[in-house]
Amino acid sequence: MPITPTDKIWFNGALIPWDEARIHVLTHSLHYGMGVFEGIRAYETDRGPAVFRLTEHMERLHDSAKIMMMQLPYSVDELVEATKLTVRASGLPSCYIRPIAFYGYGEMGLNTLPCSVDVAIACWPWGAYLGDDAVTKGVRMKVSSWTRHDHNSMPPLAKTTGNYVNSSLAKVEALKAGYDEAIMLNPLGFVSECTGENIFVGRGGVLITPPTSAGALRGITQDSVMTIAADLGFEVRVDDVSRSDLYVAEELFVCGTAAEVSAVNSVDDRPIPCPGPMTTAIADEYARTVRGKVDRYKDWLEHV
Ligand code: PPE
């Protein structure tokens, strides 16, 4: 999806003009894929733009860095403040925010320990990730021929740039085959997640989402959805999901910061009723929550 530039990018401690946020071709992470990043959204509220669960995103960035043995030069609080600064400087009422920490220029070779770490935070307007109709008409899913990472080959709990090679292979395969998005199975054959979203399967009024042990990212939207669903009176379980569970689902949705809550209308050409009643209720409540319209979740909003 094309990027719409804004004025400034926060880069290693200061806001600089968008066009000047450049790096060298010998930047270490470009060669070896070891950067850590986040995807965050700010929404327009009655009290101006608010970033949804910003601190938790920055905590996850720190967790990703810890897994990678990368020393982040900024604390969670400093990154939270830098994000607010970046969003304020953009003047945008709502936006997508992309913090990234990566090994910079100066070292080559696989030992990352001597590498310097660069940190950037950019934001820009970003619309519906899986298309404008995703909530109402739903998306067509394909179970990928690519297997999701095993915990001992690539750590799926770290939001590492390199992990997304696997996601992009699956995404392009799905698009080329005429689908909208791919569902990834783990090496044991259980469902883990999608290329950039977590997944929920609904059956008999119960929602099931795969555990992190299945290779899913610990999704912040997934966590929000579990809370919202429980508060709406739906039973939610974290449990293994098989490929057949997908096919006989009574409703199915995926969720993530970029995708928000998007309904699924078929998996491998098996139609799924769409949008299901739980999906509709949760998507609606999530959309109101992120815009500060639901009192009980106001603590999730961090105003800039
Ligand atoms: N799994 C994966 C693999 C993933 O990339 C995301 C977010 C999620 C689950 C959901 O996590 P959360 O955003 O905390 O609910 N994907 C981000 C990047 C998408 C991209 O194309 O880049 C996002 O949604 O911002």
PDB file of C-alpha atoms and ligand atoms in Angstrom, residues 1 37-41 52 57 60 96-98 124 126 129 148 156 159 163-164 167 171 181 184 192-199 215-224 255-260 286, ligand 1:
ATOM      1  CA  MET A   1       0.000   0.000   0.000  1.00  0.00           C
ATOM      2  CA  PHE A  37       9.225  -2.991  14.971  1.00  0.00           C
ATOM      3  CA  GLU A  38       5.673  -2.160  15.957  1.00  0.00           C
ATOM      4  CA  GLY A  39       2.457  -1.182  14.240  1.00  0.00           C
ATOM      5  CA  ILE A  40       0.292   1.198  16.249  1.00  0.00           C
ATOM      6  CA  ARG A  41      -2.752   3.319  15.461  1.00  0.00           C
ATOM      7  CA  PHE A  52      -4.332   2.961  21.281  1.00  0.00           C
ATOM      8  CA  HIS A  57       3.203  -1.618  22.082  1.00  0.00           C
ATOM      9  CA  ARG A  60       6.375  -5.399  23.253  1.00  0.00           C
ATOM     10  CA  TYR A  96      -0.740   4.505  11.576  1.00  0.00           C
ATOM     11  CA  ILE A  97       2.517   4.621  13.528  1.00  0.00           C
ATOM     12  CA  ARG A  98       5.601   2.552  12.735  1.00  0.00           C
ATOM     13  CA  TRP A 124       1.159   8.457   8.100  1.00  0.00           C
ATOM     14  CA  TRP A 126      -3.385   4.377   6.570  1.00  0.00           C
ATOM     15  CA  TYR A 129      -5.713  -2.861   5.702  1.00  0.00           C
ATOM     16  CA  ARG A 148       4.726 -20.582  10.215  1.00  0.00           C
ATOM     17  CA  PRO A 156       7.416 -15.789  16.641  1.00  0.00           C
ATOM     18  CA  LYS A 159       8.069  -8.730  16.068  1.00  0.00           C
ATOM     19  CA  ASN A 163       9.927 -12.957  10.516  1.00  0.00           C
ATOM     20  CA  TYR A 164       7.923 -11.164   7.852  1.00  0.00           C
ATOM     21  CA  SER A 167       4.482 -13.599   6.001  1.00  0.00           C
ATOM     22  CA  LYS A 171       0.628 -13.119   1.404  1.00  0.00           C
ATOM     23  CA  GLU A 181      -5.079 -13.155   2.903  1.00  0.00           C
ATOM     24  CA  MET A 184      -0.574 -19.927   8.560  1.00  0.00           C
ATOM     25  CA  SER A 192      -1.091 -20.078  14.325  1.00  0.00           C
ATOM     26  CA  GLU A 193      -2.215 -16.747  12.838  1.00  0.00           C
ATOM     27  CA  CYS A 194      -2.406 -14.849   9.552  1.00  0.00           C
ATOM     28  CA  THR A 195       0.377 -12.948   7.808  1.00  0.00           C
ATOM     29  CA  GLY A 196      -0.341  -9.808   9.862  1.00  0.00           C
ATOM     30  CA  GLU A 197      -3.304 -10.639  12.114  1.00  0.00           C
ATOM     31  CA  ASN A 198      -4.439 -13.007  14.840  1.00  0.00           C
ATOM     32  CA  ILE A 199      -7.461 -15.216  14.177  1.00  0.00           C
ATOM     33  CA  GLY A 215       3.438 -19.536  16.910  1.00  0.00           C
ATOM     34  CA  ALA A 216       1.098 -16.547  17.073  1.00  0.00           C
ATOM     35  CA  LEU A 217       2.275 -13.069  17.971  1.00  0.00           C
ATOM     36  CA  ARG A 218       0.914 -11.897  21.343  1.00  0.00           C
ATOM     37  CA  GLY A 219      -1.523  -9.538  19.665  1.00  0.00           C
ATOM     38  CA  ILE A 220      -2.600  -6.397  21.432  1.00  0.00           C
ATOM     39  CA  THR A 221      -5.801  -6.287  19.363  1.00  0.00           C
ATOM     40  CA  GLN A 222      -6.327  -9.979  20.155  1.00  0.00           C
ATOM     41  CA  ASP A 223      -6.071  -9.120  23.846  1.00  0.00           C
ATOM     42  CA  SER A 224      -8.483  -6.181  23.432  1.00  0.00           C
ATOM     43  CA  CYS A 255      -7.715  -8.849  14.043  1.00  0.00           C
ATOM     44  CA  GLY A 256      -4.663  -6.663  14.284  1.00  0.00           C
ATOM     45  CA  THR A 257      -3.720  -3.027  14.634  1.00  0.00           C
ATOM     46  CA  ALA A 258      -3.709  -2.471  10.871  1.00  0.00           C
ATOM     47  CA  ALA A 259      -6.598  -4.840  10.021  1.00  0.00           C
ATOM     48  CA  GLU A 260      -8.686  -3.932  13.118  1.00  0.00           C
ATOM     49  CA  TYR A 286     -13.793  -2.233  18.960  1.00  0.00           C
TER      50      TYR A 286
HETATM   51  N1  PPE B   1       0.251 -11.377  13.984  1.00  0.00           N
HETATM   52  C1  PPE B   1       1.125 -10.829  13.124  1.00  0.00           C
HETATM   53  C2  PPE B   1       2.019 -11.698  12.356  1.00  0.00           C
HETATM   54  C3  PPE B   1       1.157  -9.436  12.994  1.00  0.00           C
HETATM   55  O1  PPE B   1       2.035  -8.877  12.159  1.00  0.00           O
HETATM   56  C4  PPE B   1       0.257  -8.633  13.715  1.00  0.00           C
HETATM   57  C5  PPE B   1       0.259  -7.138  13.561  1.00  0.00           C
HETATM   58  C6  PPE B   1      -0.644  -9.263  14.603  1.00  0.00           C
HETATM   59  C7  PPE B   1      -0.609 -10.640  14.704  1.00  0.00           C
HETATM   60  C8  PPE B   1      -1.597  -8.495  15.454  1.00  0.00           C
HETATM   61  O2  PPE B   1      -0.910  -7.788  16.460  1.00  0.00           O
HETATM   62  P1  PPE B   1      -1.484  -6.450  17.093  1.00  0.00           P
HETATM   63  O3  PPE B   1      -1.304  -5.378  16.085  1.00  0.00           O
HETATM   64  O4  PPE B   1      -0.691  -6.270  18.319  1.00  0.00           O
HETATM   65  O5  PPE B   1      -2.908  -6.691  17.390  1.00  0.00           O
HETATM   66  N2  PPE B   1       0.655  -6.681  12.303  1.00  0.00           N
HETATM   67  C9  PPE B   1       1.088  -5.313  12.147  1.00  0.00           C
HETATM   68  C10 PPE B   1       1.857  -5.117  10.861  1.00  0.00           C
HETATM   69  C11 PPE B   1       1.101  -5.208   9.600  1.00  0.00           C
HETATM   70  C12 PPE B   1       1.965  -4.822   8.409  1.00  0.00           C
HETATM   71  O6  PPE B   1       1.552  -5.071   7.298  1.00  0.00           O
HETATM   72  O7  PPE B   1       3.042  -4.251   8.579  1.00  0.00           O
HETATM   73  C13 PPE B   1      -0.051  -4.335  12.328  1.00  0.00           C
HETATM   74  O8  PPE B   1      -1.222  -4.726  12.318  1.00  0.00           O
HETATM   75  O9  PPE B   1       0.221  -3.171  12.531  1.00  0.00           O
END
